[in-house]
Amino acid sequence: MRTIWGVVGGLIVLGTFMSEVRTLVVPRVFRPGMSNMLGRVVYVSFQFLANRFDRYETKDRILAYAGPLSVVAKLVGWLGSFLAGYSMLNFSLGALDLRASIREAGSSLFTLGFASADKSRLNAIDFCAAVTGPVSIGLLVGYLPALYAAYARRETEVTMLEARAGGPAWGPEILARYAMVNLNDQLPDLYRGWERWTADVSESHTSYPVLIYFRSPRAQRNWLIALLAVLDAAALHVSFNPSQNVGEIRMALRSGYVTLREIARTERVPYNPDPSPDDPIVLTKEEFLYGVQRMRAQGYEFERTPDEAWPHFQGWRVNYEAVAYALAYRIDAVPARWSGPRRSSEAQIDVITPVDRQPGKPQKAADEVPADAVADAVADA
C-alpha cells in the first residue's frame, strides 16, 4: 500500500512540475491541464457572482479580479499539489506516519526547516522539496513582468482609440470622427498600427491565455470591443470606398480576424474557418443603416450607396462576427453597439463622448444622432 502511495505521489509531483513549466516557461498553450482548470474555476466563480447584478459597471468591477486572482490560484494550486505529492512520497518510505510526513514535506517545501525526521532515506525528498518551493515562486515572479508588459502594450492602443473614437468603441464612430476633424487621410496609419497590434495580441494572448480575461482599467474600454470596432471601420471603409487604400485595409482586416480565430482556438470556441461571403450575419441592415447615418451626419463621403455597400460589408463581417460575438459573450465584454448578446438583458451602451461646446452655439452631444436616423438612411438608400 505504501508503494502505491509513493507512485501516486511521484506522479503528482511530476505532473505539477510539467503543468508549471508548460504555463510559465513554454510559449504555447496546452489544454487541458491543472493550471487551466484552476483558472477556469476562478473565472466561473466570479462570473457566477457578477451575473447576480444587472448594472454593467458592477459586473466589470467584480470580473476585474478574476484574471489576476486566477494567477494567484495557480500558484496556490501548484504548491498544494507539491505538498501532497511530497507528503505521499515521505509516507511511502515508512519512516513517518501521515501527519509527520505532511509536516516534513511542508517544512522542506517552504524552506522553513522547523521539522526534520533525521532519516537519511528522506534526505533526497527533502532536498527536492526545498528546491521546488523557491523555484515555483521564482518562476511566477519572472512570469508576472512579461504578463503585465503584454497587458500594457495592449491597453495603450485601446486607450488611444478611446481618445479618438469615444467609448465603448464602435466602428461607424471611428469613421465619423475622422471625417468630422478632416483626418480621413490618416486612416491608413490607424489600420497599419492595428495590424501590428493584432500580431502582438495574437502572440501574447495565445502564449498567456489569462490575458484574455484581464480587463481594462475603465468599464467602457475593452480590447475585444476595440478590435471589433476597428474591423468594422475597415469593413465599412472598403465597402463604401473601394478605391481608397484597399490593400492596407484588406491586410488589417485579415490580420484582425486571423487573430480572433487564433484566440478562439486557444479558448476552444468553434467557428467556421472558411465562411461564404453570402452567409448571413447577425447584424441587421437596420443597425447597419443607423451606423451609416452617424457617419453621414459628420460628413463622411461615400462612393457607393448603402444598398450597394451592404453585401460587401456583410461579406467582410462574416469572417469575424461569430468569433467576436462568442468571445465577447465569454468574457462578458462591455455591451457596445454591434457586439452581440450578453448573459443578461442589459441594453447596449452608446458611445460616450463629451459635449460639443462652441462659443455662440447651443450645447449638443458630439455623438447625437437624430431619432429618425434609420428612416432617413433607408430613404436615401
XYZ file of C-alpha atoms in Angstrom:
381
model
C 0.000 0.000 0.000
C 2.802 2.439 0.847
C 4.372 1.663 -2.528
C 1.166 2.778 -4.255
C 1.233 5.976 -2.221
C 4.789 6.588 -3.410
C 3.934 6.008 -7.068
C 0.904 8.322 -6.860
C 2.930 10.945 -5.007
C 5.690 10.839 -7.631
C 3.154 11.211 -10.428
C 1.574 14.209 -8.659
C 4.954 15.918 -8.271
C 5.931 15.230 -11.887
C 2.539 16.300 -13.258
C 2.533 19.500 -11.210
C 6.050 20.355 -12.351
C 5.079 19.836 -16.007
C 1.960 21.970 -15.534
C 4.070 24.778 -14.122
C 6.660 24.555 -16.884
C 4.033 24.487 -19.627
C 2.273 27.526 -18.150
C 5.225 29.705 -17.203
C 8.094 28.617 -19.443
C 6.934 27.079 -22.730
C 5.321 29.739 -25.008
C 2.495 27.512 -26.159
C -0.974 26.596 -24.950
C -1.506 23.092 -23.560
C -5.084 22.077 -22.835
C -6.479 20.543 -20.747
C -4.261 20.934 -17.682
C -4.315 21.676 -13.998
C -3.426 25.364 -14.389
C -6.168 25.898 -16.977
C -8.659 24.091 -14.772
C -7.766 26.274 -11.776
C -8.048 29.443 -13.842
C -11.383 28.369 -15.234
C -12.765 27.587 -11.766
C -11.785 31.053 -10.541
C -13.332 32.812 -13.537
C -16.572 30.808 -13.404
C -16.900 31.650 -9.708
C -16.531 35.377 -10.354
C -18.837 35.167 -13.370
C -21.498 33.486 -11.224
C -21.257 36.355 -8.737
C -21.283 39.014 -11.469
C -24.410 37.516 -13.030
C -26.326 38.424 -9.881
C -26.158 42.098 -10.919
C -27.759 43.906 -13.852
C -25.615 47.040 -13.943
C -22.619 46.532 -16.194
C -20.247 48.722 -14.179
C -20.839 46.492 -11.140
C -20.187 43.377 -13.206
C -16.993 44.859 -14.572
C -15.675 45.673 -11.087
C -16.289 42.090 -9.972
C -14.819 40.467 -13.076
C -11.735 42.683 -12.893
C -10.449 40.440 -10.092
C -10.957 37.164 -11.958
C -7.910 37.270 -14.255
C -5.299 38.372 -11.683
C -6.633 36.084 -8.963
C -6.540 33.120 -11.330
C -2.748 33.611 -11.484
C -2.584 33.505 -7.673
C -4.854 30.458 -7.626
C -2.489 28.627 -9.947
C 0.467 29.239 -7.613
C -1.542 28.064 -4.614
C -2.702 25.007 -6.563
C 0.831 24.109 -7.626
C 2.239 24.459 -4.111
C -0.663 22.467 -2.670
C -0.102 19.694 -5.187
C 3.628 19.633 -4.471
C 2.867 19.417 -0.757
C 0.505 16.495 -1.323
C 2.955 14.703 -3.614
C 5.982 15.047 -1.339
C 3.897 14.057 1.698
C 2.873 10.854 -0.055
C 6.489 10.167 -1.009
C 7.596 10.625 2.597
C 4.830 8.365 3.831
C 5.646 5.688 1.250
C 9.116 5.133 2.730
C 7.583 4.008 6.026
C 9.736 6.201 8.227
C 6.918 8.588 9.267
C 3.179 8.464 9.826
C 0.929 10.542 7.542
C 0.747 13.605 9.801
C 4.524 13.702 10.287
C 5.013 13.203 6.532
C 2.911 16.277 5.758
C 4.817 18.283 8.378
C 8.163 17.166 6.968
C 7.135 17.979 3.369
C 5.776 21.406 4.300
C 8.897 22.308 6.263
C 11.109 21.447 3.298
C 8.866 22.816 0.522
C 8.602 26.258 2.096
C 12.255 26.111 3.293
C 11.198 26.720 6.889
C 13.332 23.935 8.329
C 11.341 23.559 11.534
C 10.743 19.818 11.029
C 13.357 17.177 10.338
C 12.980 13.455 10.807
C 16.743 12.964 10.569
C 16.178 9.963 8.331
C 18.779 9.504 5.637
C 16.310 7.963 3.195
C 14.181 11.124 3.362
C 17.054 13.470 2.559
C 16.650 13.266 -1.221
C 12.934 14.040 -0.980
C 13.605 16.924 1.413
C 16.219 18.373 -0.927
C 13.866 18.155 -3.923
C 11.036 19.757 -1.967
C 13.341 22.542 -0.758
C 14.283 23.339 -4.350
C 10.713 23.109 -5.670
C 9.203 25.826 -3.461
C 11.568 28.715 -4.319
C 11.732 27.684 -7.985
C 7.921 27.728 -8.261
C 7.647 31.176 -6.702
C 10.624 32.461 -8.711
C 9.134 31.302 -11.996
C 5.886 33.091 -11.203
C 7.729 36.272 -10.200
C 9.532 36.203 -13.549
C 6.246 35.460 -15.343
C 4.372 38.486 -13.996
C 6.533 41.205 -15.656
C 6.123 39.570 -19.064
C 2.388 39.243 -18.453
C 1.865 42.860 -17.449
C 4.183 44.169 -20.168
C 1.956 42.493 -22.771
C -1.114 43.864 -20.982
C 0.319 47.403 -21.015
C 1.095 47.220 -24.754
C -2.431 46.046 -25.445
C -4.098 48.734 -23.368
C -2.027 51.574 -24.825
C -3.662 51.223 -28.237
C -7.110 50.635 -26.716
C -6.774 53.860 -24.706
C -5.611 55.791 -27.764
C -8.634 54.531 -29.701
C -10.962 55.789 -26.968
C -9.398 59.241 -27.217
C -10.017 59.194 -30.987
C -13.403 57.494 -31.131
C -15.013 57.541 -27.683
C -16.036 54.588 -25.607
C -17.234 51.960 -25.867
C -15.668 51.664 -29.298
C -17.940 51.424 -32.355
C -16.863 51.077 -35.975
C -19.025 53.808 -37.563
C -17.969 56.222 -34.811
C -14.316 55.859 -35.801
C -15.012 56.864 -39.409
C -17.426 59.598 -38.313
C -14.895 61.268 -36.026
C -12.061 61.073 -38.503
C -14.361 62.716 -41.064
C -15.533 65.319 -38.535
C -11.982 66.628 -37.983
C -10.834 66.093 -41.612
C -8.377 63.302 -40.799
C -9.504 60.739 -43.362
C -6.032 60.759 -44.877
C -4.704 59.385 -41.558
C -6.958 56.323 -41.537
C -4.261 54.179 -43.248
C -1.981 54.896 -40.283
C -4.712 53.649 -37.954
C -5.074 50.402 -39.892
C -1.318 49.840 -40.040
C -1.000 50.409 -36.313
C -3.781 47.965 -35.525
C -2.330 45.392 -37.885
C 0.821 45.401 -35.726
C -1.331 45.444 -32.583
C -3.230 42.338 -33.669
C 0.033 40.492 -34.320
C 1.221 41.359 -30.812
C -2.095 40.332 -29.250
C -2.162 37.086 -31.214
C 1.263 36.122 -29.877
C 0.764 37.267 -26.278
C -2.820 36.088 -25.753
C -2.147 32.611 -27.100
C 1.082 32.276 -25.106
C -0.543 33.725 -21.952
C -4.280 32.936 -22.270
C -5.049 34.505 -18.904
C -4.629 37.908 -20.619
C -7.893 37.272 -22.448
C -9.668 37.754 -19.115
C -7.659 40.787 -17.953
C -9.999 43.779 -18.182
C -9.236 47.394 -18.982
C -8.945 49.962 -16.175
C -12.259 51.554 -17.215
C -15.555 49.739 -17.739
C -16.202 51.337 -21.165
C -12.899 50.076 -22.584
C -12.292 46.534 -23.738
C -9.618 45.093 -26.014
C -12.028 42.830 -27.898
C -14.617 45.558 -28.483
C -11.872 47.896 -29.681
C -10.624 45.296 -32.164
C -14.168 44.623 -33.370
C -14.721 48.363 -33.875
C -11.545 48.736 -35.947
C -12.507 45.714 -38.063
C -15.982 47.181 -38.619
C -14.478 50.553 -39.535
C -12.161 48.873 -42.033
C -15.004 46.797 -43.481
C -17.185 49.914 -43.833
C -14.315 51.817 -45.405
C -13.570 49.246 -48.092
C -17.279 48.568 -48.691
C -18.224 52.215 -49.261
C -14.967 53.481 -50.793
C -13.235 50.616 -52.604
C -10.774 52.925 -54.345
C -9.134 54.191 -51.128
C -6.085 52.211 -49.920
C -7.816 48.876 -50.375
C -4.612 46.883 -49.869
C -3.902 48.310 -46.421
C -7.490 47.865 -45.328
C -7.602 44.264 -46.515
C -4.385 43.447 -44.645
C -5.751 44.996 -41.446
C -8.985 43.043 -41.802
C -7.236 39.748 -42.431
C -4.795 40.268 -39.562
C -7.705 41.079 -37.279
C -9.898 38.090 -37.979
C -6.915 35.719 -38.038
C -6.059 36.956 -34.528
C -9.630 36.375 -33.374
C -9.516 32.839 -34.751
C -6.194 32.128 -33.013
C -7.682 33.226 -29.708
C -10.830 31.219 -30.426
C -8.709 28.097 -30.894
C -6.964 28.835 -27.601
C -10.348 29.092 -25.871
C -11.808 26.156 -27.815
C -14.518 28.311 -29.349
C -15.853 26.647 -32.518
C -16.019 28.687 -35.733
C -16.326 28.273 -39.493
C -12.787 28.608 -40.934
C -13.995 29.328 -44.476
C -17.339 31.158 -44.495
C -19.001 32.215 -47.739
C -19.419 35.962 -48.369
C -23.125 35.253 -48.885
C -23.588 33.615 -45.465
C -25.985 35.543 -43.192
C -24.739 37.655 -40.303
C -26.422 38.563 -37.031
C -26.125 42.321 -37.522
C -29.291 43.601 -39.157
C -29.477 46.021 -42.041
C -31.346 48.476 -39.819
C -28.396 48.542 -37.404
C -26.077 48.968 -40.359
C -28.089 51.927 -41.649
C -28.053 53.566 -38.230
C -24.262 53.472 -38.307
C -24.260 54.835 -41.866
C -26.377 57.771 -40.741
C -23.919 58.530 -37.946
C -21.086 58.617 -40.498
C -23.101 60.778 -42.898
C -24.028 63.244 -40.138
C -20.333 64.005 -39.619
C -19.550 64.479 -43.299
C -18.147 61.065 -44.259
C -18.224 60.692 -48.039
C -19.411 57.571 -49.877
C -18.622 56.177 -53.315
C -21.371 53.578 -53.014
C -24.928 53.801 -51.734
C -25.863 51.866 -48.554
C -27.706 49.265 -50.662
C -24.627 48.743 -52.819
C -22.259 48.626 -49.855
C -24.337 46.311 -47.638
C -23.489 42.978 -49.388
C -19.788 43.887 -49.428
C -19.846 44.784 -45.740
C -21.724 41.553 -44.992
C -19.121 39.579 -46.947
C -16.325 41.017 -44.817
C -18.092 40.809 -41.462
C -18.979 37.145 -41.872
C -15.270 36.388 -41.387
C -15.127 37.654 -37.829
C -18.607 38.353 -36.450
C -19.389 34.915 -34.991
C -15.976 34.574 -33.335
C -16.075 38.111 -31.915
C -19.599 37.629 -30.549
C -18.686 34.296 -28.933
C -15.583 35.734 -27.253
C -17.450 38.869 -26.139
C -20.084 36.651 -24.539
C -17.441 34.518 -22.831
C -15.510 37.394 -21.257
C -18.672 39.496 -20.724
C -17.226 42.487 -22.570
C -18.888 45.888 -22.438
C -22.183 45.656 -24.418
C -21.290 48.124 -27.147
C -23.188 48.539 -30.389
C -22.638 45.808 -32.980
C -21.009 43.484 -30.425
C -23.648 40.776 -29.964
C -25.624 39.445 -26.979
C -24.522 39.052 -23.359
C -25.564 36.825 -20.454
C -28.070 39.325 -19.104
C -30.530 41.615 -20.840
C -28.751 44.917 -20.243
C -29.163 47.441 -23.034
C -26.365 48.277 -25.431
C -24.229 51.194 -24.267
C -23.939 54.049 -26.721
C -20.655 55.793 -27.394
C -19.868 58.136 -24.515
C -18.465 61.448 -25.730
C -18.009 64.925 -24.246
C -20.489 67.688 -25.003
C -19.622 69.739 -28.086
C -19.224 73.259 -26.666
C -18.510 76.135 -29.038
C -18.845 79.900 -28.483
C -22.193 81.225 -29.599
C -23.705 77.784 -30.285
C -26.123 75.714 -28.176
C -24.573 72.750 -26.405
C -25.068 69.449 -28.169
C -23.672 65.995 -27.524
C -20.928 65.220 -30.013
C -22.433 61.855 -30.872
C -26.057 62.916 -31.048
C -27.959 61.310 -33.921
C -31.494 62.306 -34.904
C -34.212 59.940 -33.745
C -35.266 59.248 -37.342
C -31.728 58.411 -38.448
C -32.566 54.924 -39.651
C -35.597 56.085 -41.589
C -33.560 58.774 -43.324
C -30.859 56.303 -44.227
C -33.403 53.867 -45.646
C -34.976 56.624 -47.716
C -31.599 57.727 -49.060
C -30.727 54.149 -49.893
